[in-house]
GROMACS .gro file of C-alpha atoms in nm:
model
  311
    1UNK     CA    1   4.074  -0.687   1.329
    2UNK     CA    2   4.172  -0.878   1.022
    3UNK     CA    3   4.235  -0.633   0.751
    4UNK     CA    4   4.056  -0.879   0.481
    5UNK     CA    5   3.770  -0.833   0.705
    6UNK     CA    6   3.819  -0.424   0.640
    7UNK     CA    7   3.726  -0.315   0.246
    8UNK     CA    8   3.699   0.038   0.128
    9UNK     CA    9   3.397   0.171  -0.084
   10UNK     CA   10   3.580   0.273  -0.326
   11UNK     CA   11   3.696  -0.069  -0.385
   12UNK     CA   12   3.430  -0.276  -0.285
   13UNK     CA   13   3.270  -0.585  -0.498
   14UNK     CA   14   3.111  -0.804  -0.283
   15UNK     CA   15   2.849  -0.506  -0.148
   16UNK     CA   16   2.635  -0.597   0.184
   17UNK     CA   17   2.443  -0.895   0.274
   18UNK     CA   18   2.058  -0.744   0.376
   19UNK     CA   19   1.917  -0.980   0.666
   20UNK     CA   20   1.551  -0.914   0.609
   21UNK     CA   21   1.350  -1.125   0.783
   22UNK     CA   22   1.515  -1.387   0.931
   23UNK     CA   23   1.268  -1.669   1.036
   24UNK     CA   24   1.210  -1.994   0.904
   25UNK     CA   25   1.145  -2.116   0.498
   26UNK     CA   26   0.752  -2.184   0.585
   27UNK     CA   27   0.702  -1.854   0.731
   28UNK     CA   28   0.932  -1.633   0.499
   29UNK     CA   29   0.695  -1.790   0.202
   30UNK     CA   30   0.396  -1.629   0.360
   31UNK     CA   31   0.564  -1.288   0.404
   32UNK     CA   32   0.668  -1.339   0.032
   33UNK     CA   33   0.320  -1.402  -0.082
   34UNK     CA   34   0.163  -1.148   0.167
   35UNK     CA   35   0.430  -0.865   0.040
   36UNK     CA   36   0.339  -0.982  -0.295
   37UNK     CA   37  -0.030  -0.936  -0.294
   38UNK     CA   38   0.031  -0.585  -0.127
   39UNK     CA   39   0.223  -0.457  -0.382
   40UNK     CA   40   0.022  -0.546  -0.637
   41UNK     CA   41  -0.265  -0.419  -0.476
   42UNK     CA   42  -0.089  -0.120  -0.417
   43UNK     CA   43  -0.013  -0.056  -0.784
   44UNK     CA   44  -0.323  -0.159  -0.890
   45UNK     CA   45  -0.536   0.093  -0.607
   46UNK     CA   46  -0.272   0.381  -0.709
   47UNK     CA   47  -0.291   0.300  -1.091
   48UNK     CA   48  -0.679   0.312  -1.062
   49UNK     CA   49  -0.685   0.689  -0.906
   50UNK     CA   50  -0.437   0.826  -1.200
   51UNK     CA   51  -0.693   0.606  -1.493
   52UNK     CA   52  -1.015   0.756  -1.306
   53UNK     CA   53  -0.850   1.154  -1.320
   54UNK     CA   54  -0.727   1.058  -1.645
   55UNK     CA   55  -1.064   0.973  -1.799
   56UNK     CA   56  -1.334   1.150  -1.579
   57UNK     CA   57  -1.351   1.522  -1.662
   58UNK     CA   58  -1.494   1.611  -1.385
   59UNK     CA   59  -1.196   1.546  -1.171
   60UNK     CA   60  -0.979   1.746  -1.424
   61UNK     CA   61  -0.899   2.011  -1.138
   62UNK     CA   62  -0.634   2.059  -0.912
   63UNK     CA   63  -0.691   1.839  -0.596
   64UNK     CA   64  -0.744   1.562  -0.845
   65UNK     CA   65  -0.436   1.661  -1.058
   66UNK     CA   66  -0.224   1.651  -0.724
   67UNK     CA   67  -0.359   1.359  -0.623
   68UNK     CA   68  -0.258   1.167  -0.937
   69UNK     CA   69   0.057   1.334  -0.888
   70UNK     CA   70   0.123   1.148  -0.543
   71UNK     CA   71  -0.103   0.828  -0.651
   72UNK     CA   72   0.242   0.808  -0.974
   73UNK     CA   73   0.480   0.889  -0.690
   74UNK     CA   74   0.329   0.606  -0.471
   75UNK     CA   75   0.359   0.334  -0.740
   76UNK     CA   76   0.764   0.470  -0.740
   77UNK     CA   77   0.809   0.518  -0.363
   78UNK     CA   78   0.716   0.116  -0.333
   79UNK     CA   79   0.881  -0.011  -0.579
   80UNK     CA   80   1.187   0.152  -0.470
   81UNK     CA   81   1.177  -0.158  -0.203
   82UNK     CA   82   0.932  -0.403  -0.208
   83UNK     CA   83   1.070  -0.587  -0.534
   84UNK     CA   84   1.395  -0.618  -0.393
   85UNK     CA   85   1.258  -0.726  -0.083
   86UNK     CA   86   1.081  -1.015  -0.242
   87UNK     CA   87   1.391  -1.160  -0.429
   88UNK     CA   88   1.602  -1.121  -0.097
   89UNK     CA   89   1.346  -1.309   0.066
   90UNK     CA   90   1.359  -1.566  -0.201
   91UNK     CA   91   1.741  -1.555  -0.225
   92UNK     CA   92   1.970  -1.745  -0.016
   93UNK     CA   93   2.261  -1.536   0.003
   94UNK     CA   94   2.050  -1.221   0.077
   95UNK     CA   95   2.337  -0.998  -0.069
   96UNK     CA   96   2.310  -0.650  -0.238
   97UNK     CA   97   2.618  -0.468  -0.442
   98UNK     CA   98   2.779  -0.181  -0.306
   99UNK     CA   99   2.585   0.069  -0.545
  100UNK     CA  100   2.263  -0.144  -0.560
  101UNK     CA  101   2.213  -0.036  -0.220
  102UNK     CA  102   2.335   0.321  -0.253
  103UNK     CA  103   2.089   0.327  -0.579
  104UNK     CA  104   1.786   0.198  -0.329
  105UNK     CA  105   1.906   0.390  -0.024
  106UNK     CA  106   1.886   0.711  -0.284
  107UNK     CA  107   1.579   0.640  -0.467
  108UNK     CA  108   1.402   0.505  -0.154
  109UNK     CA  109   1.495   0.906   0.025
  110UNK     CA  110   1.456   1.091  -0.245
  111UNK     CA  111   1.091   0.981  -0.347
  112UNK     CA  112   0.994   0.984   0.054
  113UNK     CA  113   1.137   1.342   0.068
  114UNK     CA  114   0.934   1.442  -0.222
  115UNK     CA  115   0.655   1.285  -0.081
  116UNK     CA  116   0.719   1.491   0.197
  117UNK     CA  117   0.678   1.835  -0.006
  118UNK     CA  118   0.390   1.675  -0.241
  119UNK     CA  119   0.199   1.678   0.103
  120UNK     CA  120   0.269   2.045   0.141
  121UNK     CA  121   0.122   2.145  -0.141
  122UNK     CA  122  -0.186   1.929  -0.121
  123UNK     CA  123  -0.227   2.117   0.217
  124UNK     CA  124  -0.132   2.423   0.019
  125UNK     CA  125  -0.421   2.354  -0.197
  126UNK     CA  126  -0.696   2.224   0.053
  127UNK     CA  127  -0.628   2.604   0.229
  128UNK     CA  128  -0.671   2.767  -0.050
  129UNK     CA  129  -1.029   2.551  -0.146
  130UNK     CA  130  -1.196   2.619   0.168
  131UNK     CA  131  -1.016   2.975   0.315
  132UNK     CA  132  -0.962   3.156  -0.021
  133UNK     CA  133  -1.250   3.024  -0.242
  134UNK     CA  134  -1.307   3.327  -0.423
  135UNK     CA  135  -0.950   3.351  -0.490
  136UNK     CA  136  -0.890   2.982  -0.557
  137UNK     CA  137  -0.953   2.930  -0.915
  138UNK     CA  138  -0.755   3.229  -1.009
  139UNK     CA  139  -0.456   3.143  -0.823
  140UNK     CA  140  -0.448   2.806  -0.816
  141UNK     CA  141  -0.413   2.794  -1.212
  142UNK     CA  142  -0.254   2.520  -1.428
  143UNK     CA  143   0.063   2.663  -1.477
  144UNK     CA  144   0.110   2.683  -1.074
  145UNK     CA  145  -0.031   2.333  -1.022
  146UNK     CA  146   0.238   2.228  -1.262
  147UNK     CA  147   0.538   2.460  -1.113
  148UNK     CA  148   0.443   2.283  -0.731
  149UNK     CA  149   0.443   1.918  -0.909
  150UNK     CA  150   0.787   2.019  -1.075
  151UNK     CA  151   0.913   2.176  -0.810
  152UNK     CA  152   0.853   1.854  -0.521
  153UNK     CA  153   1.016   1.646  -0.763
  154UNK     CA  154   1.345   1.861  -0.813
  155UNK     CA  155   1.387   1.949  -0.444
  156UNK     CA  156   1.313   1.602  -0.359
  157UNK     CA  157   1.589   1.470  -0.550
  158UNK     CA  158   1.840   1.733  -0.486
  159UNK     CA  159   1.829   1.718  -0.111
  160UNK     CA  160   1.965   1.438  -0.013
  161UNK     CA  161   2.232   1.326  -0.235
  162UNK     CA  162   2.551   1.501  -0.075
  163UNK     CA  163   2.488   1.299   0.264
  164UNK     CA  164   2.446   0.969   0.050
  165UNK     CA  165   2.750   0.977  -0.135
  166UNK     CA  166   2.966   1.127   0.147
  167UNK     CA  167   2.794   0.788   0.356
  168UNK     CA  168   2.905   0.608   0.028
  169UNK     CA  169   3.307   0.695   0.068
  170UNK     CA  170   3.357   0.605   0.436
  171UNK     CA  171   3.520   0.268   0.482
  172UNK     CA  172   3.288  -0.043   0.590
  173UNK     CA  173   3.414  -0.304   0.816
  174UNK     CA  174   3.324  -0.641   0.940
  175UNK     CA  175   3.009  -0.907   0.819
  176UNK     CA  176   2.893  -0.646   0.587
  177UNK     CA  177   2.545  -0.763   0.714
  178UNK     CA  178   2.287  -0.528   0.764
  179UNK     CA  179   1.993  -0.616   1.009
  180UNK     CA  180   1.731  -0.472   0.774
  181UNK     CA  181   1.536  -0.496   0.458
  182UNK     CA  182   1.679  -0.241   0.294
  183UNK     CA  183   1.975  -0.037   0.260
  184UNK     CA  184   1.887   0.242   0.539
  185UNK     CA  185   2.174   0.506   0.667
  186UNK     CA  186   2.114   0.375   1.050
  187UNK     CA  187   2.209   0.035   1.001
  188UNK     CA  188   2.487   0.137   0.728
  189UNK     CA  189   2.637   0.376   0.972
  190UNK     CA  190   2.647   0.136   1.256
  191UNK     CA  191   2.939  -0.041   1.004
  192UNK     CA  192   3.141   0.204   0.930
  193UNK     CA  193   3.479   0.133   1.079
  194UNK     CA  194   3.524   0.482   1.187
  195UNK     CA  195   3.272   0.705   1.358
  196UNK     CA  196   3.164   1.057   1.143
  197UNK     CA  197   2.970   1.216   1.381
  198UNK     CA  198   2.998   1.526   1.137
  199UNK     CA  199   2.780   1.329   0.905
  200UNK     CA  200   2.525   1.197   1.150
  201UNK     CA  201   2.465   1.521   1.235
  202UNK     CA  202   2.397   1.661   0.903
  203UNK     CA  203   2.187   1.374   0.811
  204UNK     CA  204   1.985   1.432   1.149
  205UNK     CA  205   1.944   1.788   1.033
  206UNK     CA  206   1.870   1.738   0.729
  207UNK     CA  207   1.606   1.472   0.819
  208UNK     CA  208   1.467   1.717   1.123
  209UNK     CA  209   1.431   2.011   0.882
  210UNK     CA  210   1.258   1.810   0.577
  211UNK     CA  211   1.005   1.624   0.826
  212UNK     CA  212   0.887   1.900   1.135
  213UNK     CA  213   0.903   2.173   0.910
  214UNK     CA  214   0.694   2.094   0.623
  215UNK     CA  215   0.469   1.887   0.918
  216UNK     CA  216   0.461   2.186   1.122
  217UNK     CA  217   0.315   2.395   0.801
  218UNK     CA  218   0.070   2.150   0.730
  219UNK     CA  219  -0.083   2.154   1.097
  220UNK     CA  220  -0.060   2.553   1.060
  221UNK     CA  221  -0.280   2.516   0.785
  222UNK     CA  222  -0.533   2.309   0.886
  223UNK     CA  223  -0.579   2.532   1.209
  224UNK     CA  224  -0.667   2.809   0.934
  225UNK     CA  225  -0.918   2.543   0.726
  226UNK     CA  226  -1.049   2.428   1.055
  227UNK     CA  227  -1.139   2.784   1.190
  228UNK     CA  228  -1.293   2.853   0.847
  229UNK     CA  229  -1.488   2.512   0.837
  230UNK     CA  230  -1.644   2.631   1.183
  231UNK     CA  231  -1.767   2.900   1.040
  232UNK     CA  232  -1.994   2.744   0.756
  233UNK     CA  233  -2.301   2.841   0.859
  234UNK     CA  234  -2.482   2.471   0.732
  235UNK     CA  235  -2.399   2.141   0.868
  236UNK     CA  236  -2.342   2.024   0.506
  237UNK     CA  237  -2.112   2.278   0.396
  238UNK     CA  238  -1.919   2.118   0.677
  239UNK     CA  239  -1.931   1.760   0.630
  240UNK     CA  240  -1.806   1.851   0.282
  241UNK     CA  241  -1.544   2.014   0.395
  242UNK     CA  242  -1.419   1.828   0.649
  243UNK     CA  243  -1.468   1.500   0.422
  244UNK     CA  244  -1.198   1.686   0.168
  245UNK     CA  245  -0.946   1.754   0.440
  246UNK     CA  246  -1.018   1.411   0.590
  247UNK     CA  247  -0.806   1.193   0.384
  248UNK     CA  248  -0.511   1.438   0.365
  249UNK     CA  249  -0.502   1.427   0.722
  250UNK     CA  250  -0.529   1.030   0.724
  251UNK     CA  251  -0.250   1.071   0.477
  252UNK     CA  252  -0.028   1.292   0.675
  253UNK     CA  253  -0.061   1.121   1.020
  254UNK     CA  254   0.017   0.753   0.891
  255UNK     CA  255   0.333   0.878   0.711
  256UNK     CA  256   0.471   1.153   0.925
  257UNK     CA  257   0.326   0.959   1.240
  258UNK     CA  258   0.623   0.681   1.173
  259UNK     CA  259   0.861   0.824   0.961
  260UNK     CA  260   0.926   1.091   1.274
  261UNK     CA  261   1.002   0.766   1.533
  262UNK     CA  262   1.281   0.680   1.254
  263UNK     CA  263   1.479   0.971   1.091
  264UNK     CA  264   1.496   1.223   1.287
  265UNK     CA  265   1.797   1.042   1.468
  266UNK     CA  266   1.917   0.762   1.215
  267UNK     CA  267   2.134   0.636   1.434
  268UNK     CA  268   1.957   0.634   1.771
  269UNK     CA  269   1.978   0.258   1.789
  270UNK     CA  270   1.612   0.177   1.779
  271UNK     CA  271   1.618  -0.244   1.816
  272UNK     CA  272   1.636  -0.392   1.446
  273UNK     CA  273   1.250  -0.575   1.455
  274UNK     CA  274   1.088  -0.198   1.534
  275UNK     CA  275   1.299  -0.052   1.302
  276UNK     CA  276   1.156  -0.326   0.977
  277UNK     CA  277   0.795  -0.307   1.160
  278UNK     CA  278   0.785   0.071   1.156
  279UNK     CA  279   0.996   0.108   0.790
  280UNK     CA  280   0.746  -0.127   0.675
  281UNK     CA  281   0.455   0.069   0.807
  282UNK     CA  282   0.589   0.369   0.631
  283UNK     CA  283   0.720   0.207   0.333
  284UNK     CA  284   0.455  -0.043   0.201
  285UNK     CA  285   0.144  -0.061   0.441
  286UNK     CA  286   0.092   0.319   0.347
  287UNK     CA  287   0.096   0.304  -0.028
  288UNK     CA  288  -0.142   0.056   0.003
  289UNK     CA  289  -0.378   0.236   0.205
  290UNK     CA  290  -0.340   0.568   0.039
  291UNK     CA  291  -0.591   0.450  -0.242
  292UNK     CA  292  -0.844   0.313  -0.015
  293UNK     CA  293  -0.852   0.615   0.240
  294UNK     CA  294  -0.885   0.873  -0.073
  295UNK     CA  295  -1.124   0.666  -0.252
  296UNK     CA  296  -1.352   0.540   0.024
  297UNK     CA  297  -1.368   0.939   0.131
  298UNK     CA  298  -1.475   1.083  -0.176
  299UNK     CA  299  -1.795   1.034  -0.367
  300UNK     CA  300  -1.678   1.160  -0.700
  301UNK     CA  301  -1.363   0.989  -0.718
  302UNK     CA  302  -1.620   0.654  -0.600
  303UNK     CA  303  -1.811   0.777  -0.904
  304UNK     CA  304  -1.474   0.759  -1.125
  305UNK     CA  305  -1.384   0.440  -1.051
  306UNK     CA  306  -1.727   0.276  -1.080
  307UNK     CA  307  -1.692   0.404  -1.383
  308UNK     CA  308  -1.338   0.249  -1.518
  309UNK     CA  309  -1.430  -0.110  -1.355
  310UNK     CA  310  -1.771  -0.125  -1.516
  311UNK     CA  311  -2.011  -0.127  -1.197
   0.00000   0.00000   0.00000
């Protein structure tokens, strides 16, 4: 191999060149203008839920706090990637500087890990609603709801950051082209010039614990709220409880559902158009349907948001 073909990370200007999509101009218009319209849906169906706990007080309790919580962390989870995306798809050279993509592959992690734990506590609080409902208002206080919010954030930045910047001082050879839309550790691995199985390993650790464990919580849980829901002696105490638990479960099985098939083995060699299709799934069709699924689901937060677009 030519050794200006070889460049060290440490040393590297010219960054990687992200494929994306690679079809023709007519067709990568309409995925601009489709991804476009998403996003902006997106912010505007996550931006709506924060406005409507904002200004109804009835919703001024913790499953509505939380929720606003993950509706802000959903606005910053897709922006992360889809405004990059759109430029690349716009852009001829396609490229992205050496830290631009370790600042996206970062961000992008760190905001689906914390995801990750926000849906633990949401579970966390669901169990508490419907199994401990004498016990829920005094233990599910303000100053908890606020430690748990905290506390997703912090862990969710601080857990992956060692594995990125270790990835970020191996040496990258050849193109420099990576068959995705963004910078992801499967495709960015596949060019080192050396193998580290050391760090795939970690990273599949890492990935395993952060995903089946909290996952494997949240299923214990709702085995708990599910034996208590079946024992509501009315059919409407049920419906109402199952219609709080509903959407949380939508939640969980879209994200966990595809973010499983991807991470759990980063470099498993999964074919590069089911990789984008399923990263997109994750990445941008979920945030979009978040709002819907939690709205559509729940009469008062229907009520709220009649409210803040006049009907």
């Amino acid at each position: 191999m030519n050794i200006s073909n070889t460049y060290n990370s440490s040393s590297d200007t010219g960054g990687f060149i992200l494929l994306g999509f690679p079809c023709s101009r007519d067709i990568q218009m309409l995925l601009f203008i489709l991804f476009f319209i998403i996003y902006i849906l997106t912010l505007i169906g996550n931006g709506s839920i924060i406005c409507a706990v904002h200004r109804d007080q009835r919703l001024h309790n913790s499953m509505y706090i939380l929720l606003a919580n993950f509706s802000f962390l959903e606005i910053w989870y897709v922006t992360s990637t889809v405004p990059n995306m759109l430029v690349n798809i716009l852009s001829k050279t396609k490229t992205i500087s050496f830290s631009g993509c370790f600042l996206q592959f970062y961000f992008f992690f760190s905001l689906g890990t914390t995801e990750c734990f926000f849906l633990v506590i949401m579970a966390f609080d669901r169990y508490l609603a419907i199994c401990r409902p004498l016990h829920y208002p005094t233990i599910m206080t303000g100053h908890l709801c606020t430690c748990l919010v905290v506390s997703c954030w912090v862990v969710g930045f601080l857990w992956f950051p060692v594995p990125i910047i270790l990835i970020s001082q191996l040496s990258f050879c050849g193109s420099k082209i990576i068959d995705h839309f963004l910078c992801d550790p499967g495709p960015l691995l596949a060019l080192t010039c050396t193998r580290a199985p050391w760090l795939e390993f970690t990273s599949s650790i890492l990935s395993s614990l952060l995903l089946f464990v909290p996952f494997l919580y949240i299923m214990g849980t709702y085995a708990l709220v599910l034996r208590a829901v079946l024992r509501v002696p009315s059919a409407a105490g049920r419906r109402k409880a199952f219609s709080t638990c509903g959407s949380h479960l939508a939640v969980v099985s879209l994200f966990y559902g595809s973010v499983m098939v991807m991470y759990v083995k980063p470099t498993s060699g999964h074919e590069a158009g089911i990789q984008k299709i399923v990263t997109l799934f994750y990445s941008v069709v979920t945030p979009f349907l978040n709002p819907l699924i939690y709205s559509l689901r729940n009469k008062e937060m229907k009520d709220a948001l009649r409210k803040i677009v006049g009907i």
